[in-house]
Amino acid sequence: FISSMSPKNVIFKKTCKDKSVGVFMGKRDFVDRVDAVDPVDGVILVDPEALAGRKVFVTLSCTFRYGRDDMDVLGIAFRRELYLSTRQVYPPLQDREKGAHTKVQVKLLQKLGINAYPFFFEFPDNLPCSVALQPAPQDVGKQCAVEFEIKAFSAESQDAKVHKRSTVRLMIRKVQYAPETQGTPPSVEITKDFVMSDKPLHIKASLDKELYYHGETIKVLVNITNNSNKTIRNVVLSVDQVANVVLYSNDNYSKCVDIEDSGDSVSAGATLQKVYKLLPLLANNRERRGIALDGKLKHEDTNLASSSIVKEGVLKEVLGIMVSYKVMVKLVIGGSGELMQQKQIFHMKTLKGLKQSRAGVVDVVTGYL
């Protein structure tokens, strides 16, 4: 549950069933800025009487899940721990004031008293960001996801058996930051020749800018010069999300997250210049199985997954789930229903720290036919 230190400061708190250990954190979203990642910090509150001589440890873990925990095929478990780091917080191994790295920790130590102890973790450079594939409404069990978790527990030692009643878990998110910089707006064009037509059909599609935020309309400028003897019966635009489970299955999930069926036609010898608008939103895709989302915390909403950024020297397989997006322009031509397609690839990246009201960004990086 959530408690508040003041109207401006929200503190996330969770306590284990036997009341021996409690976790307090000032935030649950930690930003990956590519060259650096926000450290994970918080405070552990212990009850020495309930501990009865046991020690207290806290761990930061990153786990890739591919379905429920109990699923197993040919001896391969559909769960893999990508990272695990453990700290002993009680009895403390250093002075508790020296272990406080942030203002929130200092205030929590003052408020909670002498039985509160700080903890601090730094993410390694090679970990992915939080992402999950949306299950269908009838699906049960764990979803396919890359998840981060803080776990605090009491035990005789770090390797001793840990009881659930003495364990508290708090999910956190690692989210992708994208700088607010604009490059050259992407553009792609194609010329199509037809049998029995002396002149070709030419189409050019371009975006109005390189970067878009989640919730912001994508404007696609389409120029069609139809010098052929064919009639274009319809112009259809779409945004497709491609999620690739790269850890070991290499499954691909391609889902249309927005579509514009314009009904526009272009007769032989005519031209068309028009700006089409696309708006990919999770709100319009909540019931669709397999849509990739930024990691979701309990009682909090999320958005369509940000595109994966592969850092230099990091293997793609370590990222668990790779996410990308593409804009497609389709022309339905003539009575035969011949289809002409044009594609553009772009990326969505979560933005944190620049504009709190805008939760993500789209980066169009290349186009191809």
Short mmCIF file of C-alpha atoms in Angstrom, two decimals:
data_model
loop_
_atom_site.label_atom_id
_atom_site.label_comp_id
_atom_site.label_asym_id
_atom_site.label_seq_id
_atom_site.Cartn_x
_atom_site.Cartn_y
_atom_site.Cartn_z
CA PHE A 1 0.00 0.00 0.00
CA ILE A 2 1.00 3.64 -0.28
CA SER A 3 1.58 5.96 2.64
CA SER A 4 2.51 9.62 2.57
CA MET A 5 5.20 11.46 4.50
CA SER A 6 3.77 14.79 3.35
CA PRO A 7 1.37 16.00 0.64
CA LYS A 8 4.33 16.25 -1.75
CA ASN A 9 6.20 13.03 -0.91
CA VAL A 10 4.68 9.62 -1.51
CA ILE A 11 6.39 6.64 0.12
CA PHE A 12 5.83 3.04 -0.98
CA LYS A 13 5.66 0.67 1.97
CA LYS A 14 5.22 -3.07 2.31
CA THR A 15 5.65 -5.36 5.34
CA CYS A 16 6.00 -9.14 5.57
CA LYS A 17 3.34 -11.25 7.31
CA ASP A 18 5.29 -11.87 10.53
CA LYS A 19 6.01 -8.10 10.80
CA SER A 20 9.74 -8.67 11.16
CA VAL A 21 10.75 -6.75 8.01
CA GLY A 22 9.28 -3.79 6.12
CA VAL A 23 10.43 -2.02 2.94
CA PHE A 24 10.11 1.74 2.36
CA MET A 25 10.94 3.35 -1.00
CA GLY A 26 10.49 6.86 -2.37
CA LYS A 27 9.89 5.69 -5.96
CA ARG A 28 9.42 2.54 -8.02
CA ASP A 29 10.45 3.85 -11.45
CA PHE A 30 14.19 4.04 -12.18
CA VAL A 31 15.40 5.71 -15.35
CA ASP A 32 17.96 4.27 -17.78
CA ARG A 33 19.69 7.19 -19.52
CA VAL A 34 21.80 4.85 -21.70
CA ASP A 35 25.08 6.10 -20.19
CA ALA A 36 23.83 5.85 -16.58
CA VAL A 37 20.92 4.38 -14.62
CA ASP A 38 19.21 5.72 -11.51
CA PRO A 39 20.36 3.76 -8.45
CA VAL A 40 17.82 1.85 -6.36
CA ASP A 41 17.57 3.15 -2.82
CA GLY A 42 15.28 2.64 0.15
CA VAL A 43 15.06 1.81 3.83
CA ILE A 44 14.41 -1.47 5.67
CA LEU A 45 12.54 -1.33 9.00
CA VAL A 46 13.16 -4.30 11.29
CA ASP A 47 11.58 -5.57 14.49
CA PRO A 48 14.45 -7.06 16.57
CA GLU A 49 12.05 -9.01 18.80
CA ALA A 50 10.25 -10.63 15.84
CA LEU A 51 13.61 -11.43 14.21
CA ALA A 52 14.73 -13.46 17.24
CA GLY A 53 18.39 -13.31 16.24
CA ARG A 54 17.89 -13.76 12.48
CA LYS A 55 19.67 -11.56 9.97
CA VAL A 56 17.96 -9.38 7.34
CA PHE A 57 18.95 -9.29 3.68
CA VAL A 58 17.67 -7.36 0.67
CA THR A 59 18.05 -8.38 -2.99
CA LEU A 60 17.63 -6.69 -6.36
CA SER A 61 16.71 -9.13 -9.12
CA CYS A 62 15.92 -9.03 -12.83
CA THR A 63 13.92 -11.99 -14.12
CA PHE A 64 12.72 -13.03 -17.56
CA ARG A 65 9.48 -15.00 -17.51
CA TYR A 66 8.09 -16.85 -20.48
CA GLY A 67 4.74 -17.95 -19.09
CA ARG A 68 3.91 -19.49 -15.72
CA ASP A 69 6.58 -20.57 -13.24
CA ASP A 70 5.58 -24.22 -13.38
CA MET A 71 5.72 -24.57 -17.17
CA ASP A 72 8.54 -26.79 -18.35
CA VAL A 73 9.31 -28.24 -21.77
CA LEU A 74 12.08 -30.82 -22.29
CA GLY A 75 13.60 -29.84 -18.96
CA ILE A 76 13.78 -26.12 -19.83
CA ALA A 77 12.12 -23.89 -17.24
CA PHE A 78 10.29 -20.86 -18.64
CA ARG A 79 11.95 -18.55 -16.13
CA ARG A 80 15.48 -17.20 -16.08
CA GLU A 81 17.19 -14.97 -13.57
CA LEU A 82 19.18 -12.37 -15.50
CA TYR A 83 20.62 -10.60 -12.45
CA LEU A 84 20.69 -11.00 -8.66
CA SER A 85 22.49 -8.88 -6.07
CA THR A 86 22.17 -9.33 -2.30
CA ARG A 87 23.03 -7.03 0.63
CA GLN A 88 22.93 -7.66 4.37
CA VAL A 89 21.20 -4.77 6.10
CA TYR A 90 20.82 -6.14 9.65
CA PRO A 91 22.93 -6.43 11.67
CA PRO A 92 24.43 -3.51 9.74
CA LEU A 93 27.89 -3.92 8.22
CA GLN A 94 28.47 -0.16 8.23
CA ASP A 95 27.25 2.96 10.02
CA ARG A 96 23.64 3.49 8.98
CA GLU A 97 24.05 7.26 8.42
CA LYS A 98 26.96 6.59 6.08
CA GLY A 99 24.83 4.10 4.15
CA ALA A 100 22.23 6.77 3.28
CA HIS A 101 22.85 8.08 -0.26
CA THR A 102 19.71 10.17 -0.86
CA LYS A 103 17.59 12.80 0.90
CA VAL A 104 14.62 10.43 0.98
CA GLN A 105 16.68 7.85 2.85
CA VAL A 106 17.85 10.46 5.37
CA LYS A 107 14.27 11.60 6.04
CA LEU A 108 13.04 8.01 6.36
CA LEU A 109 15.79 7.15 8.85
CA GLN A 110 14.84 10.17 10.94
CA LYS A 111 11.12 9.31 10.81
CA LEU A 112 11.33 5.55 11.36
CA GLY A 113 13.88 5.58 14.17
CA ILE A 114 16.80 3.43 15.25
CA ASN A 115 15.49 0.18 13.75
CA ALA A 116 15.57 1.52 10.19
CA TYR A 117 18.52 0.76 7.91
CA PRO A 118 19.26 2.02 4.35
CA PHE A 119 19.98 -0.08 1.28
CA PHE A 120 21.44 0.92 -2.07
CA PHE A 121 21.90 -0.87 -5.43
CA GLU A 122 23.33 0.14 -8.79
CA PHE A 123 22.12 -1.46 -12.03
CA PRO A 124 24.76 -3.04 -14.27
CA ASP A 125 24.95 -1.68 -17.83
CA ASN A 126 23.74 -4.81 -19.60
CA LEU A 127 20.24 -5.21 -18.14
CA PRO A 128 17.08 -4.68 -20.24
CA CYS A 129 14.24 -2.33 -19.33
CA SER A 130 10.92 -3.52 -17.93
CA VAL A 131 8.59 -4.93 -20.59
CA ALA A 132 5.68 -7.39 -20.64
CA LEU A 133 3.43 -9.03 -23.23
CA GLN A 134 -0.21 -8.31 -22.49
CA PRO A 135 -2.15 -11.51 -21.74
CA ALA A 136 -5.63 -12.20 -23.05
CA PRO A 137 -8.50 -11.66 -20.59
CA GLN A 138 -8.91 -15.45 -20.17
CA ASP A 139 -5.19 -16.14 -19.60
CA VAL A 140 -4.09 -17.17 -16.11
CA GLY A 141 -0.70 -17.27 -14.39
CA LYS A 142 2.39 -15.15 -14.93
CA GLN A 143 2.72 -13.18 -18.15
CA CYS A 144 5.73 -13.17 -20.45
CA ALA A 145 7.82 -10.32 -19.10
CA VAL A 146 11.12 -8.84 -17.99
CA GLU A 147 10.59 -7.89 -14.35
CA PHE A 148 12.57 -6.20 -11.58
CA GLU A 149 11.98 -6.83 -7.89
CA ILE A 150 13.22 -5.75 -4.50
CA LYS A 151 12.96 -8.56 -1.94
CA ALA A 152 13.73 -8.29 1.76
CA PHE A 153 13.79 -11.34 4.03
CA SER A 154 14.98 -12.57 7.38
CA ALA A 155 16.95 -15.81 7.79
CA GLU A 156 19.74 -17.39 9.78
CA SER A 157 22.09 -16.74 6.86
CA GLN A 158 21.95 -15.64 3.23
CA ASP A 159 21.82 -19.25 2.00
CA ALA A 160 19.43 -20.58 4.64
CA LYS A 161 15.83 -21.53 3.89
CA VAL A 162 13.59 -18.47 3.60
CA HIS A 163 9.96 -18.59 4.72
CA LYS A 164 7.25 -16.65 2.86
CA ARG A 165 5.91 -15.15 6.06
CA SER A 166 9.35 -13.57 6.64
CA THR A 167 9.67 -12.25 3.08
CA VAL A 168 8.42 -9.04 1.49
CA ARG A 169 8.54 -8.34 -2.26
CA LEU A 170 8.11 -5.01 -4.05
CA MET A 171 8.04 -4.78 -7.85
CA ILE A 172 9.94 -1.90 -9.45
CA ARG A 173 10.44 -0.71 -13.04
CA LYS A 174 13.48 0.19 -15.08
CA VAL A 175 12.32 2.61 -17.77
CA GLN A 176 14.04 3.99 -20.85
CA TYR A 177 14.94 7.67 -21.11
CA ALA A 178 15.10 9.40 -24.49
CA PRO A 179 16.76 12.80 -24.99
CA GLU A 180 14.58 15.58 -26.38
CA THR A 181 16.50 16.06 -29.63
CA GLN A 182 15.12 16.25 -33.15
CA GLY A 183 16.90 14.96 -36.22
CA THR A 184 15.99 15.00 -39.90
CA PRO A 185 12.39 13.84 -40.45
CA PRO A 186 12.49 10.43 -42.16
CA SER A 187 11.22 10.02 -45.69
CA VAL A 188 10.93 7.06 -48.07
CA GLU A 189 9.68 6.74 -51.65
CA ILE A 190 9.11 4.09 -54.28
CA THR A 191 8.31 3.91 -57.99
CA LYS A 192 6.21 1.03 -59.31
CA ASP A 193 6.02 -0.07 -62.95
CA PHE A 194 3.08 -2.06 -64.27
CA VAL A 195 2.67 -4.33 -67.25
CA MET A 196 0.65 -2.68 -70.05
CA SER A 197 1.32 0.78 -68.60
CA ASP A 198 3.82 3.18 -70.20
CA LYS A 199 4.34 5.30 -67.11
CA PRO A 200 4.90 4.34 -63.43
CA LEU A 201 3.17 5.05 -60.15
CA HIS A 202 5.24 7.07 -57.67
CA ILE A 203 4.62 7.37 -53.94
CA LYS A 204 6.50 9.24 -51.24
CA ALA A 205 5.77 9.11 -47.51
CA SER A 206 7.41 11.18 -44.79
CA LEU A 207 6.89 12.08 -41.16
CA ASP A 208 6.70 15.64 -39.87
CA LYS A 209 9.48 15.09 -37.33
CA GLU A 210 11.82 12.46 -35.94
CA LEU A 211 10.64 12.19 -32.33
CA TYR A 212 7.14 11.68 -30.93
CA TYR A 213 5.88 11.23 -27.39
CA HIS A 214 3.35 8.65 -26.29
CA GLY A 215 -0.09 10.18 -26.75
CA GLU A 216 1.13 12.44 -29.55
CA THR A 217 -0.31 12.17 -33.05
CA ILE A 218 2.00 10.84 -35.79
CA LYS A 219 1.48 12.82 -38.99
CA VAL A 220 2.34 11.02 -42.23
CA LEU A 221 2.56 13.11 -45.39
CA VAL A 222 1.74 10.97 -48.43
CA ASN A 223 2.43 12.16 -51.99
CA ILE A 224 1.09 9.99 -54.82
CA THR A 225 1.73 10.70 -58.48
CA ASN A 226 -0.25 8.17 -60.49
CA ASN A 227 1.04 8.35 -64.07
CA SER A 228 0.04 4.74 -64.68
CA ASN A 229 -3.21 3.49 -66.19
CA LYS A 230 -4.17 1.88 -62.87
CA THR A 231 -6.69 3.23 -60.37
CA ILE A 232 -5.80 3.34 -56.69
CA ARG A 233 -8.91 2.23 -54.86
CA ASN A 234 -7.77 2.79 -51.28
CA VAL A 235 -4.94 4.15 -49.13
CA VAL A 236 -4.41 2.36 -45.79
CA LEU A 237 -1.89 3.39 -43.13
CA SER A 238 -0.99 1.49 -39.98
CA VAL A 239 1.41 1.39 -37.03
CA ASP A 240 2.67 -2.12 -36.25
CA GLN A 241 4.44 -3.16 -33.08
CA VAL A 242 6.95 -6.00 -33.39
CA ALA A 243 7.98 -7.84 -30.21
CA ASN A 244 10.76 -10.42 -30.53
CA VAL A 245 11.38 -12.81 -27.62
CA VAL A 246 15.13 -13.16 -28.16
CA LEU A 247 16.30 -14.89 -24.98
CA TYR A 248 15.94 -18.43 -26.33
CA SER A 249 12.65 -18.87 -28.24
CA ASN A 250 13.05 -16.09 -30.86
CA ASP A 251 9.27 -15.81 -31.19
CA ASN A 252 7.94 -12.79 -33.08
CA TYR A 253 4.68 -11.03 -32.30
CA SER A 254 3.59 -8.41 -34.84
CA LYS A 255 0.49 -6.45 -33.84
CA CYS A 256 -1.21 -3.49 -35.48
CA VAL A 257 -1.67 -0.85 -32.76
CA ASP A 258 -3.37 1.77 -34.95
CA ILE A 259 -4.83 1.85 -38.46
CA GLU A 260 -6.27 4.48 -40.79
CA ASP A 261 -8.44 3.09 -43.60
CA SER A 262 -8.91 6.32 -45.52
CA GLY A 263 -11.03 5.15 -48.44
CA ASP A 264 -9.15 7.65 -50.64
CA SER A 265 -8.86 6.85 -54.33
CA VAL A 266 -6.53 8.17 -57.03
CA SER A 267 -7.55 7.70 -60.63
CA ALA A 268 -5.13 7.15 -63.53
CA GLY A 269 -3.16 10.30 -64.32
CA ALA A 270 -4.13 12.02 -61.05
CA THR A 271 -2.19 13.02 -57.94
CA LEU A 272 -2.86 13.03 -54.20
CA GLN A 273 -1.10 14.94 -51.45
CA LYS A 274 -2.50 14.45 -47.97
CA VAL A 275 -1.47 14.33 -44.32
CA TYR A 276 -2.77 11.27 -42.48
CA LYS A 277 -2.85 11.00 -38.71
CA LEU A 278 -2.07 7.94 -36.58
CA LEU A 279 -2.31 7.65 -32.81
CA PRO A 280 -1.10 4.36 -31.28
CA LEU A 281 -2.46 4.10 -27.74
CA LEU A 282 -2.73 1.31 -25.20
CA ALA A 283 -6.30 2.48 -24.46
CA ASN A 284 -7.36 1.15 -27.88
CA ASN A 285 -5.52 -2.17 -27.47
CA ARG A 286 -6.25 -3.33 -23.91
CA GLU A 287 -7.97 -6.58 -24.90
CA ARG A 288 -5.37 -7.68 -27.43
CA ARG A 289 -3.13 -10.57 -26.45
CA GLY A 290 0.58 -10.21 -27.18
CA ILE A 291 0.85 -6.40 -27.20
CA ALA A 292 4.14 -5.38 -25.56
CA LEU A 293 3.81 -2.95 -22.65
CA ASP A 294 6.22 -1.08 -20.48
CA GLY A 295 6.45 -3.00 -17.21
CA LYS A 296 3.25 -2.62 -15.19
CA LEU A 297 3.09 -2.17 -11.45
CA LYS A 298 0.06 -3.16 -9.39
CA HIS A 299 -2.65 -0.46 -9.23
CA GLU A 300 -0.78 1.65 -11.81
CA ASP A 301 -1.37 2.10 -15.52
CA THR A 302 1.28 1.82 -18.20
CA ASN A 303 1.69 2.42 -21.94
CA LEU A 304 2.79 0.66 -25.09
CA ALA A 305 6.32 -0.65 -24.67
CA SER A 306 9.23 1.60 -25.49
CA SER A 307 11.55 0.47 -28.24
CA SER A 308 14.57 -1.51 -27.15
CA ILE A 309 17.91 0.28 -27.20
CA VAL A 310 20.88 -2.03 -27.56
CA LYS A 311 23.90 -0.55 -25.83
CA GLU A 312 27.32 -1.03 -27.31
CA GLY A 313 28.86 -4.35 -26.31
CA VAL A 314 25.59 -5.84 -25.01
CA LEU A 315 24.21 -9.00 -26.62
CA LYS A 316 20.63 -8.71 -27.86
CA GLU A 317 19.79 -12.07 -26.30
CA VAL A 318 20.27 -10.60 -22.82
CA LEU A 319 17.44 -8.12 -23.41
CA GLY A 320 14.79 -10.84 -23.21
CA ILE A 321 12.18 -9.06 -25.36
CA MET A 322 13.13 -6.72 -28.21
CA VAL A 323 10.46 -4.18 -29.23
CA SER A 324 10.28 -2.10 -32.41
CA TYR A 325 7.63 -0.26 -34.43
CA LYS A 326 6.93 0.33 -38.11
CA VAL A 327 4.62 2.62 -40.06
CA MET A 328 3.16 1.03 -43.21
CA VAL A 329 1.47 2.71 -46.18
CA LYS A 330 -0.57 0.37 -48.38
CA LEU A 331 -2.17 1.13 -51.74
CA VAL A 332 -4.94 -1.10 -53.07
CA ILE A 333 -4.67 -0.88 -56.85
CA GLY A 334 -7.17 -1.67 -59.61
CA GLY A 335 -9.84 -4.32 -59.83
CA SER A 336 -7.30 -7.10 -59.18
CA GLY A 337 -6.77 -5.92 -55.61
CA GLU A 338 -3.01 -5.66 -56.19
CA LEU A 339 -1.30 -4.38 -53.08
CA MET A 340 1.57 -1.92 -52.96
CA GLN A 341 3.25 -1.38 -49.61
CA GLN A 342 5.66 1.10 -48.14
CA LYS A 343 7.23 0.72 -44.70
CA GLN A 344 8.98 2.93 -42.20
CA ILE A 345 10.60 1.75 -38.99
CA PHE A 346 10.54 3.82 -35.81
CA HIS A 347 11.18 3.40 -32.10
CA MET A 348 9.30 4.40 -28.98
CA LYS A 349 11.31 5.35 -25.92
CA THR A 350 10.06 6.29 -22.49
CA LEU A 351 10.83 9.81 -21.38
CA LYS A 352 11.36 10.53 -17.70
CA GLY A 353 12.66 13.70 -16.12
CA LEU A 354 12.07 16.20 -18.93
CA LYS A 355 8.31 16.59 -19.11
CA GLN A 356 6.33 14.64 -16.56
CA SER A 357 3.11 14.99 -18.55
CA ARG A 358 4.59 13.19 -21.55
CA ALA A 359 5.45 9.59 -20.78
CA GLY A 360 7.27 8.42 -23.90
CA VAL A 361 8.88 9.24 -27.21
CA VAL A 362 8.93 7.82 -30.72
CA ASP A 363 12.19 7.97 -32.69
CA VAL A 364 11.98 7.26 -36.42
CA VAL A 365 15.43 5.96 -37.27
CA THR A 366 15.21 4.47 -40.74
CA GLY A 367 12.93 3.62 -43.61
CA TYR A 368 12.94 0.81 -46.08
CA LEU A 369 10.81 -0.65 -48.84
#
